[in-house]
Amino acid sequence: MPHDHHDHDDYHHEGMSSSGHPYRADNDGPLTYWQRMEIAVRELLVEKSHLIPAQIATQIEVMDARSPANGAAVVARAWIDPDFKARLLADASAASREMGFDIGPLNLIAVENTADAHNLIVCTLCSCYPRNLLGLPPDWYKTREYRSRAVREPRAVLREFGLDLAESVAVRVHDSTADMRYMVLPARPEGTEGLSQEQLASLVTRDSMIGTGLPRQP
Amino acid sequence: MAERVRVKALTPPGHVRVPWYLRGKTGEIERPLGAFHNPEQLAYGLSAEEKPLYRVRFSMAEIWGDAAENPNDTLDAEIYAHWLEKVVIHAA
């Protein structure tokens, strides 16, 4: 039995799959302008021998392999190694490379959450995100709603993410408008004194590095 | 004391990486970032000269006025030097 739903009848509803869900329509619609453009550029690059298809597939795999776990490892190291933390806050690109992450030309700035300040990252102009370290951004990060509201009413946005900050905590929003990318260095949760670096990394969520969340409690 | 700067309130055509909501607003240089190829030329495949880039910190009160959630919260953005002008404070 593929699902645990309780409302399935013994017969299948019209238009539903055998597991009781609507069939997903095939993507037979016309291509958008940018889809056509991507195909045209890709085929031209291959036709003119600048690239072979395997290189494109490999690059997609490389990007898909990047995940928030890379950033979590950086954060956990900063929590237990004060010298590394100092290097991270001084030059987050160099500190990430020092840990062995191939982040390409990424210009990364780490901003530290403290008892007095909470940082939030946004790109109002498009969807700038430290992809080379954290992987692809969540879909909501790219929405017009998040991009416009994060700079105008960050505290209201954070409350919707479940984070109700005291007025005494300053909110510092960072708009990635040009060449730098940002990650939040969240504050280390209390009660984590005995944990290993790996255990600490498992507490670091993607959202805690964007600033829309806090690390998990152990 | 941090250097105070105002974002030029210009409306040039083409690709610009200065958000509308910061144009004409005054902030403080948070840190210099070095020089980067000017995206206003880079976006069109032109040979872009390198321009100094700064992180500028604005108060939410400066950006949104009375509508700010908390006037002392801040917003930092990266602004190219050619979009910034020094704010001269005249002695009374």
mmCIF file of C-alpha atoms in Angstrom:
data_model
loop_
_atom_site.group_PDB
_atom_site.id
_atom_site.type_symbol
_atom_site.label_atom_id
_atom_site.label_comp_id
_atom_site.label_asym_id
_atom_site.label_seq_id
_atom_site.Cartn_x
_atom_site.Cartn_y
_atom_site.Cartn_z
ATOM 1 C CA MET A 1 0.000 0.000 0.000
ATOM 2 C CA PRO A 2 1.675 3.151 -1.169
ATOM 3 C CA HIS A 3 -0.116 5.598 1.130
ATOM 4 C CA ASP A 4 -1.693 5.789 4.516
ATOM 5 C CA HIS A 5 -4.644 7.970 3.611
ATOM 6 C CA HIS A 6 -7.799 7.044 5.454
ATOM 7 C CA ASP A 7 -10.364 8.345 3.019
ATOM 8 C CA HIS A 8 -9.743 6.034 0.066
ATOM 9 C CA ASP A 9 -12.736 4.167 -1.290
ATOM 10 C CA ASP A 10 -12.539 0.718 -2.750
ATOM 11 C CA TYR A 11 -12.958 2.131 -6.247
ATOM 12 C CA HIS A 12 -10.871 4.714 -8.062
ATOM 13 C CA HIS A 13 -12.244 8.173 -8.637
ATOM 14 C CA GLU A 14 -12.505 9.282 -12.216
ATOM 15 C CA GLY A 15 -9.306 11.019 -13.343
ATOM 16 C CA MET A 16 -7.355 9.823 -10.317
ATOM 17 C CA SER A 17 -4.292 7.609 -10.268
ATOM 18 C CA SER A 18 -4.479 4.237 -8.555
ATOM 19 C CA SER A 19 -3.076 5.874 -5.421
ATOM 20 C CA GLY A 20 -5.962 8.328 -5.390
ATOM 21 C CA HIS A 21 -4.184 11.445 -6.617
ATOM 22 C CA PRO A 22 -4.919 13.529 -9.709
ATOM 23 C CA TYR A 23 -2.717 12.773 -12.691
ATOM 24 C CA ARG A 24 -0.117 15.442 -13.304
ATOM 25 C CA ALA A 25 -0.551 17.019 -16.726
ATOM 26 C CA ASP A 26 2.256 16.454 -19.221
ATOM 27 C CA ASN A 27 4.342 19.563 -19.810
ATOM 28 C CA ASP A 28 3.225 19.893 -23.415
ATOM 29 C CA GLY A 29 2.676 23.674 -23.327
ATOM 30 C CA PRO A 30 4.608 26.040 -25.572
ATOM 31 C CA LEU A 31 8.140 26.989 -24.517
ATOM 32 C CA THR A 32 8.610 30.352 -22.867
ATOM 33 C CA TYR A 33 10.935 32.936 -24.402
ATOM 34 C CA TRP A 34 13.710 32.097 -21.931
ATOM 35 C CA GLN A 35 13.334 28.348 -22.397
ATOM 36 C CA ARG A 36 13.806 28.842 -26.142
ATOM 37 C CA MET A 37 16.761 31.132 -25.469
ATOM 38 C CA GLU A 38 18.421 28.557 -23.178
ATOM 39 C CA ILE A 39 18.032 25.776 -25.733
ATOM 40 C CA ALA A 40 19.316 28.004 -28.551
ATOM 41 C CA VAL A 41 22.406 29.145 -26.615
ATOM 42 C CA ARG A 42 23.167 25.635 -25.389
ATOM 43 C CA GLU A 43 22.873 24.135 -28.870
ATOM 44 C CA LEU A 44 25.034 26.888 -30.352
ATOM 45 C CA LEU A 45 27.752 26.352 -27.738
ATOM 46 C CA VAL A 46 27.775 22.641 -28.529
ATOM 47 C CA GLU A 47 27.584 23.160 -32.299
ATOM 48 C CA LYS A 48 30.543 25.556 -32.209
ATOM 49 C CA SER A 49 32.533 23.134 -30.011
ATOM 50 C CA HIS A 50 32.802 25.400 -26.962
ATOM 51 C CA LEU A 51 31.190 22.722 -24.795
ATOM 52 C CA ILE A 52 30.144 19.115 -24.998
ATOM 53 C CA PRO A 53 26.837 17.979 -23.466
ATOM 54 C CA ALA A 54 28.644 15.892 -20.834
ATOM 55 C CA GLN A 55 30.257 19.057 -19.452
ATOM 56 C CA ILE A 56 26.847 20.675 -19.035
ATOM 57 C CA ALA A 57 25.482 17.573 -17.298
ATOM 58 C CA THR A 58 28.535 17.444 -15.024
ATOM 59 C CA GLN A 59 28.129 21.100 -14.046
ATOM 60 C CA ILE A 60 24.458 20.484 -13.208
ATOM 61 C CA GLU A 61 25.532 17.568 -11.019
ATOM 62 C CA VAL A 62 28.142 19.715 -9.292
ATOM 63 C CA MET A 63 25.564 22.378 -8.516
ATOM 64 C CA ASP A 64 23.002 19.831 -7.341
ATOM 65 C CA ALA A 65 25.601 18.302 -5.014
ATOM 66 C CA ARG A 66 25.999 21.596 -3.155
ATOM 67 C CA SER A 67 23.705 21.769 -0.194
ATOM 68 C CA PRO A 68 23.168 23.645 3.068
ATOM 69 C CA ALA A 69 25.248 20.884 4.703
ATOM 70 C CA ASN A 70 28.360 22.663 3.380
ATOM 71 C CA GLY A 71 27.400 25.876 5.139
ATOM 72 C CA ALA A 72 26.408 23.943 8.269
ATOM 73 C CA ALA A 73 29.916 22.473 8.465
ATOM 74 C CA VAL A 74 31.393 25.975 8.257
ATOM 75 C CA VAL A 75 29.070 27.238 11.007
ATOM 76 C CA ALA A 76 29.796 24.286 13.314
ATOM 77 C CA ARG A 77 33.538 24.804 12.950
ATOM 78 C CA ALA A 78 33.119 28.512 13.771
ATOM 79 C CA TRP A 79 31.214 27.554 16.923
ATOM 80 C CA ILE A 80 34.042 25.435 18.297
ATOM 81 C CA ASP A 81 37.116 27.165 16.851
ATOM 82 C CA PRO A 82 37.426 30.882 17.795
ATOM 83 C CA ASP A 83 40.371 31.450 15.436
ATOM 84 C CA PHE A 84 38.408 29.996 12.519
ATOM 85 C CA LYS A 85 35.406 32.142 13.458
ATOM 86 C CA ALA A 86 37.601 35.235 13.351
ATOM 87 C CA ARG A 87 38.864 34.232 9.893
ATOM 88 C CA LEU A 88 35.295 33.518 8.739
ATOM 89 C CA LEU A 89 34.078 36.959 9.804
ATOM 90 C CA ALA A 90 37.128 38.587 8.194
ATOM 91 C CA ASP A 91 36.914 36.688 4.870
ATOM 92 C CA ALA A 92 34.201 34.062 4.555
ATOM 93 C CA SER A 93 35.313 32.996 1.057
ATOM 94 C CA ALA A 94 38.833 32.158 2.249
ATOM 95 C CA ALA A 95 37.495 30.395 5.350
ATOM 96 C CA SER A 96 35.133 28.238 3.240
ATOM 97 C CA ARG A 97 37.945 27.311 0.851
ATOM 98 C CA GLU A 98 40.143 26.492 3.849
ATOM 99 C CA MET A 99 37.551 23.845 4.780
ATOM 100 C CA GLY A 100 37.870 22.345 1.299
ATOM 101 C CA PHE A 101 34.727 23.721 -0.323
ATOM 102 C CA ASP A 102 35.149 24.573 -4.005
ATOM 103 C CA ILE A 103 33.081 27.751 -4.090
ATOM 104 C CA GLY A 104 34.409 29.151 -7.366
ATOM 105 C CA PRO A 105 34.541 32.945 -7.536
ATOM 106 C CA LEU A 106 32.023 33.414 -4.706
ATOM 107 C CA ASN A 107 32.607 36.603 -2.667
ATOM 108 C CA LEU A 108 31.119 35.631 0.666
ATOM 109 C CA ILE A 109 30.478 37.742 3.764
ATOM 110 C CA ALA A 110 29.414 36.071 7.021
ATOM 111 C CA VAL A 111 27.341 38.148 9.426
ATOM 112 C CA GLU A 112 27.090 37.084 13.052
ATOM 113 C CA ASN A 113 23.926 36.805 15.111
ATOM 114 C CA THR A 114 24.441 37.839 18.732
ATOM 115 C CA ALA A 115 22.269 38.478 21.775
ATOM 116 C CA ASP A 116 21.817 42.045 20.479
ATOM 117 C CA ALA A 117 21.490 41.620 16.704
ATOM 118 C CA HIS A 118 19.735 39.316 14.249
ATOM 119 C CA ASN A 119 20.726 39.264 10.571
ATOM 120 C CA LEU A 120 18.461 38.560 7.591
ATOM 121 C CA ILE A 121 19.572 38.054 3.983
ATOM 122 C CA VAL A 122 17.601 39.058 0.899
ATOM 123 C CA CYS A 123 18.225 39.996 -2.721
ATOM 124 C CA THR A 124 15.593 42.564 -3.666
ATOM 125 C CA LEU A 125 16.790 42.918 -7.261
ATOM 126 C CA CYS A 126 16.817 39.237 -8.252
ATOM 127 C CA SER A 127 17.792 36.036 -6.447
ATOM 128 C CA CYS A 128 21.455 36.406 -5.383
ATOM 129 C CA TYR A 129 22.277 33.638 -2.930
ATOM 130 C CA PRO A 130 25.523 31.896 -1.911
ATOM 131 C CA ARG A 131 24.707 28.959 -4.218
ATOM 132 C CA ASN A 132 28.316 27.856 -4.496
ATOM 133 C CA LEU A 133 28.321 27.092 -0.779
ATOM 134 C CA LEU A 134 24.662 26.459 0.172
ATOM 135 C CA GLY A 135 23.216 25.086 -3.070
ATOM 136 C CA LEU A 136 20.077 26.429 -4.748
ATOM 137 C CA PRO A 137 17.904 28.906 -2.849
ATOM 138 C CA PRO A 138 14.432 27.947 -1.640
ATOM 139 C CA ASP A 139 11.627 29.022 -3.973
ATOM 140 C CA TRP A 140 10.219 31.536 -1.505
ATOM 141 C CA TYR A 141 13.559 33.370 -1.425
ATOM 142 C CA LYS A 142 13.001 34.333 -5.069
ATOM 143 C CA THR A 143 9.394 35.499 -4.705
ATOM 144 C CA ARG A 144 8.450 39.141 -5.078
ATOM 145 C CA GLU A 145 6.687 38.909 -1.718
ATOM 146 C CA TYR A 146 9.787 37.905 0.264
ATOM 147 C CA ARG A 147 12.056 40.264 -1.692
ATOM 148 C CA SER A 148 9.865 43.294 -1.079
ATOM 149 C CA ARG A 149 8.711 42.577 2.459
ATOM 150 C CA ALA A 150 12.081 41.505 3.918
ATOM 151 C CA VAL A 151 13.405 45.059 3.598
ATOM 152 C CA ARG A 152 10.154 46.854 4.451
ATOM 153 C CA GLU A 153 8.843 44.800 7.387
ATOM 154 C CA PRO A 154 11.487 42.229 8.321
ATOM 155 C CA ARG A 155 10.078 41.676 11.802
ATOM 156 C CA ALA A 156 6.653 40.783 10.418
ATOM 157 C CA VAL A 157 8.272 38.409 7.932
ATOM 158 C CA LEU A 158 10.311 36.775 10.703
ATOM 159 C CA ARG A 159 7.182 36.296 12.825
ATOM 160 C CA GLU A 160 5.613 34.398 9.919
ATOM 161 C CA PHE A 161 8.682 32.154 9.946
ATOM 162 C CA GLY A 162 8.049 31.580 13.660
ATOM 163 C CA LEU A 163 10.683 33.964 14.954
ATOM 164 C CA ASP A 164 9.324 36.687 17.244
ATOM 165 C CA LEU A 165 12.273 38.908 18.128
ATOM 166 C CA ALA A 166 12.330 41.198 21.160
ATOM 167 C CA GLU A 167 12.460 44.907 20.360
ATOM 168 C CA SER A 168 15.827 44.993 22.143
ATOM 169 C CA VAL A 169 17.316 42.781 19.403
ATOM 170 C CA ALA A 170 18.337 44.891 16.409
ATOM 171 C CA VAL A 171 17.356 43.516 13.003
ATOM 172 C CA ARG A 172 20.069 43.926 10.392
ATOM 173 C CA VAL A 173 18.842 43.247 6.863
ATOM 174 C CA HIS A 174 21.420 42.667 4.121
ATOM 175 C CA ASP A 175 20.345 43.311 0.537
ATOM 176 C CA SER A 176 22.705 41.472 -1.869
ATOM 177 C CA THR A 177 22.653 44.203 -4.489
ATOM 178 C CA ALA A 178 25.963 43.626 -6.257
ATOM 179 C CA ASP A 179 28.952 41.282 -6.078
ATOM 180 C CA MET A 180 28.875 39.948 -2.531
ATOM 181 C CA ARG A 181 26.850 37.044 -1.203
ATOM 182 C CA TYR A 182 25.892 36.591 2.444
ATOM 183 C CA MET A 183 25.445 33.893 5.017
ATOM 184 C CA VAL A 184 24.327 34.285 8.588
ATOM 185 C CA LEU A 185 26.505 32.814 11.329
ATOM 186 C CA PRO A 186 23.741 31.887 13.768
ATOM 187 C CA ALA A 187 24.333 31.943 17.513
ATOM 188 C CA ARG A 188 25.268 28.582 18.991
ATOM 189 C CA PRO A 189 22.287 27.127 20.862
ATOM 190 C CA GLU A 190 22.571 26.786 24.603
ATOM 191 C CA GLY A 191 23.062 23.332 26.034
ATOM 192 C CA THR A 192 25.349 22.165 23.231
ATOM 193 C CA GLU A 193 28.619 22.218 25.173
ATOM 194 C CA GLY A 194 29.369 18.521 24.870
ATOM 195 C CA LEU A 195 28.483 18.067 21.207
ATOM 196 C CA SER A 196 30.975 17.182 18.484
ATOM 197 C CA GLN A 197 31.476 19.356 15.405
ATOM 198 C CA GLU A 198 29.388 16.911 13.355
ATOM 199 C CA GLN A 199 26.580 16.886 15.895
ATOM 200 C CA LEU A 200 26.612 20.671 15.956
ATOM 201 C CA ALA A 201 26.452 20.809 12.147
ATOM 202 C CA SER A 202 23.270 18.729 12.226
ATOM 203 C CA LEU A 203 21.602 21.546 14.193
ATOM 204 C CA VAL A 204 22.331 24.166 11.525
ATOM 205 C CA THR A 205 19.409 24.602 9.145
ATOM 206 C CA ARG A 206 19.347 26.324 5.782
ATOM 207 C CA ASP A 207 16.958 28.959 7.123
ATOM 208 C CA SER A 208 19.241 29.689 10.077
ATOM 209 C CA MET A 209 21.936 30.667 7.552
ATOM 210 C CA ILE A 210 19.484 32.941 5.653
ATOM 211 C CA GLY A 211 18.303 34.426 8.930
ATOM 212 C CA THR A 212 14.672 33.328 8.657
ATOM 213 C CA GLY A 213 15.205 30.700 11.350
ATOM 214 C CA LEU A 214 17.337 29.634 14.275
ATOM 215 C CA PRO A 215 19.398 26.449 14.639
ATOM 216 C CA ARG A 216 17.636 23.400 16.010
ATOM 217 C CA GLN A 217 17.835 22.695 19.717
ATOM 218 C CA PRO A 218 19.676 19.454 20.530
ATOM 219 C CA MET B 1 33.186 58.428 12.832
ATOM 220 C CA ALA B 2 31.869 56.559 9.820
ATOM 221 C CA GLU B 3 31.727 58.392 6.528
ATOM 222 C CA ARG B 4 28.233 59.562 5.624
ATOM 223 C CA VAL B 5 27.139 59.217 2.015
ATOM 224 C CA ARG B 6 23.998 59.816 0.001
ATOM 225 C CA VAL B 7 22.858 57.559 -2.828
ATOM 226 C CA LYS B 8 22.371 59.651 -5.946
ATOM 227 C CA ALA B 9 18.716 59.959 -6.931
ATOM 228 C CA LEU B 10 19.311 59.209 -10.597
ATOM 229 C CA THR B 11 17.071 57.305 -13.009
ATOM 230 C CA PRO B 12 19.336 56.219 -15.861
ATOM 231 C CA PRO B 13 18.039 53.719 -18.409
ATOM 232 C CA GLY B 14 19.433 50.202 -18.574
ATOM 233 C CA HIS B 15 20.741 47.677 -16.059
ATOM 234 C CA VAL B 16 21.411 49.298 -12.681
ATOM 235 C CA ARG B 17 22.093 47.562 -9.378
ATOM 236 C CA VAL B 18 20.980 50.336 -7.048
ATOM 237 C CA PRO B 19 17.539 49.514 -5.648
ATOM 238 C CA TRP B 20 14.905 52.185 -6.167
ATOM 239 C CA TYR B 21 14.048 52.298 -2.463
ATOM 240 C CA LEU B 22 17.568 53.484 -1.585
ATOM 241 C CA ARG B 23 17.926 56.286 -4.125
ATOM 242 C CA GLY B 24 18.321 59.652 -2.422
ATOM 243 C CA LYS B 25 18.826 57.991 0.982
ATOM 244 C CA THR B 26 21.716 58.763 3.334
ATOM 245 C CA GLY B 27 23.742 56.118 5.145
ATOM 246 C CA GLU B 28 27.195 55.311 6.471
ATOM 247 C CA ILE B 29 29.985 53.344 4.826
ATOM 248 C CA GLU B 30 30.046 49.989 6.628
ATOM 249 C CA ARG B 31 33.136 48.722 4.818
ATOM 250 C CA PRO B 32 34.890 49.071 1.470
ATOM 251 C CA LEU B 33 34.715 45.894 -0.632
ATOM 252 C CA GLY B 34 37.340 46.544 -3.300
ATOM 253 C CA ALA B 35 36.773 47.141 -6.999
ATOM 254 C CA PHE B 36 34.485 45.121 -9.261
ATOM 255 C CA HIS B 37 33.568 45.292 -12.928
ATOM 256 C CA ASN B 38 30.751 47.764 -13.429
ATOM 257 C CA PRO B 39 27.545 45.724 -13.912
ATOM 258 C CA GLU B 40 25.981 48.579 -15.874
ATOM 259 C CA GLN B 41 28.356 47.725 -18.738
ATOM 260 C CA LEU B 42 28.904 44.048 -17.926
ATOM 261 C CA ALA B 43 25.188 43.359 -18.379
ATOM 262 C CA TYR B 44 25.499 44.231 -22.068
ATOM 263 C CA GLY B 45 28.682 42.262 -22.717
ATOM 264 C CA LEU B 46 30.754 45.461 -22.832
ATOM 265 C CA SER B 47 34.260 45.652 -21.449
ATOM 266 C CA ALA B 48 33.417 46.907 -17.977
ATOM 267 C CA GLU B 49 35.867 48.999 -16.013
ATOM 268 C CA GLU B 50 36.402 48.233 -12.334
ATOM 269 C CA LYS B 51 34.617 50.519 -9.913
ATOM 270 C CA PRO B 52 34.989 50.726 -6.122
ATOM 271 C CA LEU B 53 32.146 49.051 -4.261
ATOM 272 C CA TYR B 54 31.008 49.856 -0.717
ATOM 273 C CA ARG B 55 28.654 48.374 1.798
ATOM 274 C CA VAL B 56 26.452 51.203 3.002
ATOM 275 C CA ARG B 57 24.342 50.940 6.168
ATOM 276 C CA PHE B 58 21.031 52.785 6.343
ATOM 277 C CA SER B 59 18.641 53.078 9.272
ATOM 278 C CA MET B 60 15.106 51.840 8.631
ATOM 279 C CA ALA B 61 13.922 55.296 9.784
ATOM 280 C CA GLU B 62 15.936 56.877 6.952
ATOM 281 C CA ILE B 63 14.475 54.510 4.360
ATOM 282 C CA TRP B 64 10.853 54.207 5.440
ATOM 283 C CA GLY B 65 10.278 57.231 7.709
ATOM 284 C CA ASP B 66 7.360 56.840 10.106
ATOM 285 C CA ALA B 67 6.380 53.577 8.408
ATOM 286 C CA ALA B 68 9.523 51.825 9.718
ATOM 287 C CA GLU B 69 8.744 48.855 11.977
ATOM 288 C CA ASN B 70 11.647 49.761 14.246
ATOM 289 C CA PRO B 71 13.514 52.960 13.331
ATOM 290 C CA ASN B 72 16.844 51.702 14.650
ATOM 291 C CA ASP B 73 16.912 48.477 12.643
ATOM 292 C CA THR B 74 19.309 48.701 9.735
ATOM 293 C CA LEU B 75 19.684 47.724 6.119
ATOM 294 C CA ASP B 76 23.036 47.186 4.415
ATOM 295 C CA ALA B 77 23.419 47.228 0.640
ATOM 296 C CA GLU B 78 26.318 47.229 -1.808
ATOM 297 C CA ILE B 79 26.509 50.472 -3.752
ATOM 298 C CA TYR B 80 29.129 51.480 -6.337
ATOM 299 C CA ALA B 81 31.147 54.631 -5.655
ATOM 300 C CA HIS B 82 29.822 56.385 -8.743
ATOM 301 C CA TRP B 83 26.357 56.244 -7.180
ATOM 302 C CA LEU B 84 27.491 57.820 -3.892
ATOM 303 C CA GLU B 85 28.130 61.411 -2.909
ATOM 304 C CA LYS B 86 29.713 62.555 0.336
ATOM 305 C CA VAL B 87 27.403 64.227 2.806
ATOM 306 C CA VAL B 88 29.077 67.379 4.065
ATOM 307 C CA ILE B 89 27.912 68.403 7.505
ATOM 308 C CA HIS B 90 28.189 72.169 7.844
ATOM 309 C CA ALA B 91 29.119 73.534 11.210
ATOM 310 C CA ALA B 92 26.381 75.673 12.703
#
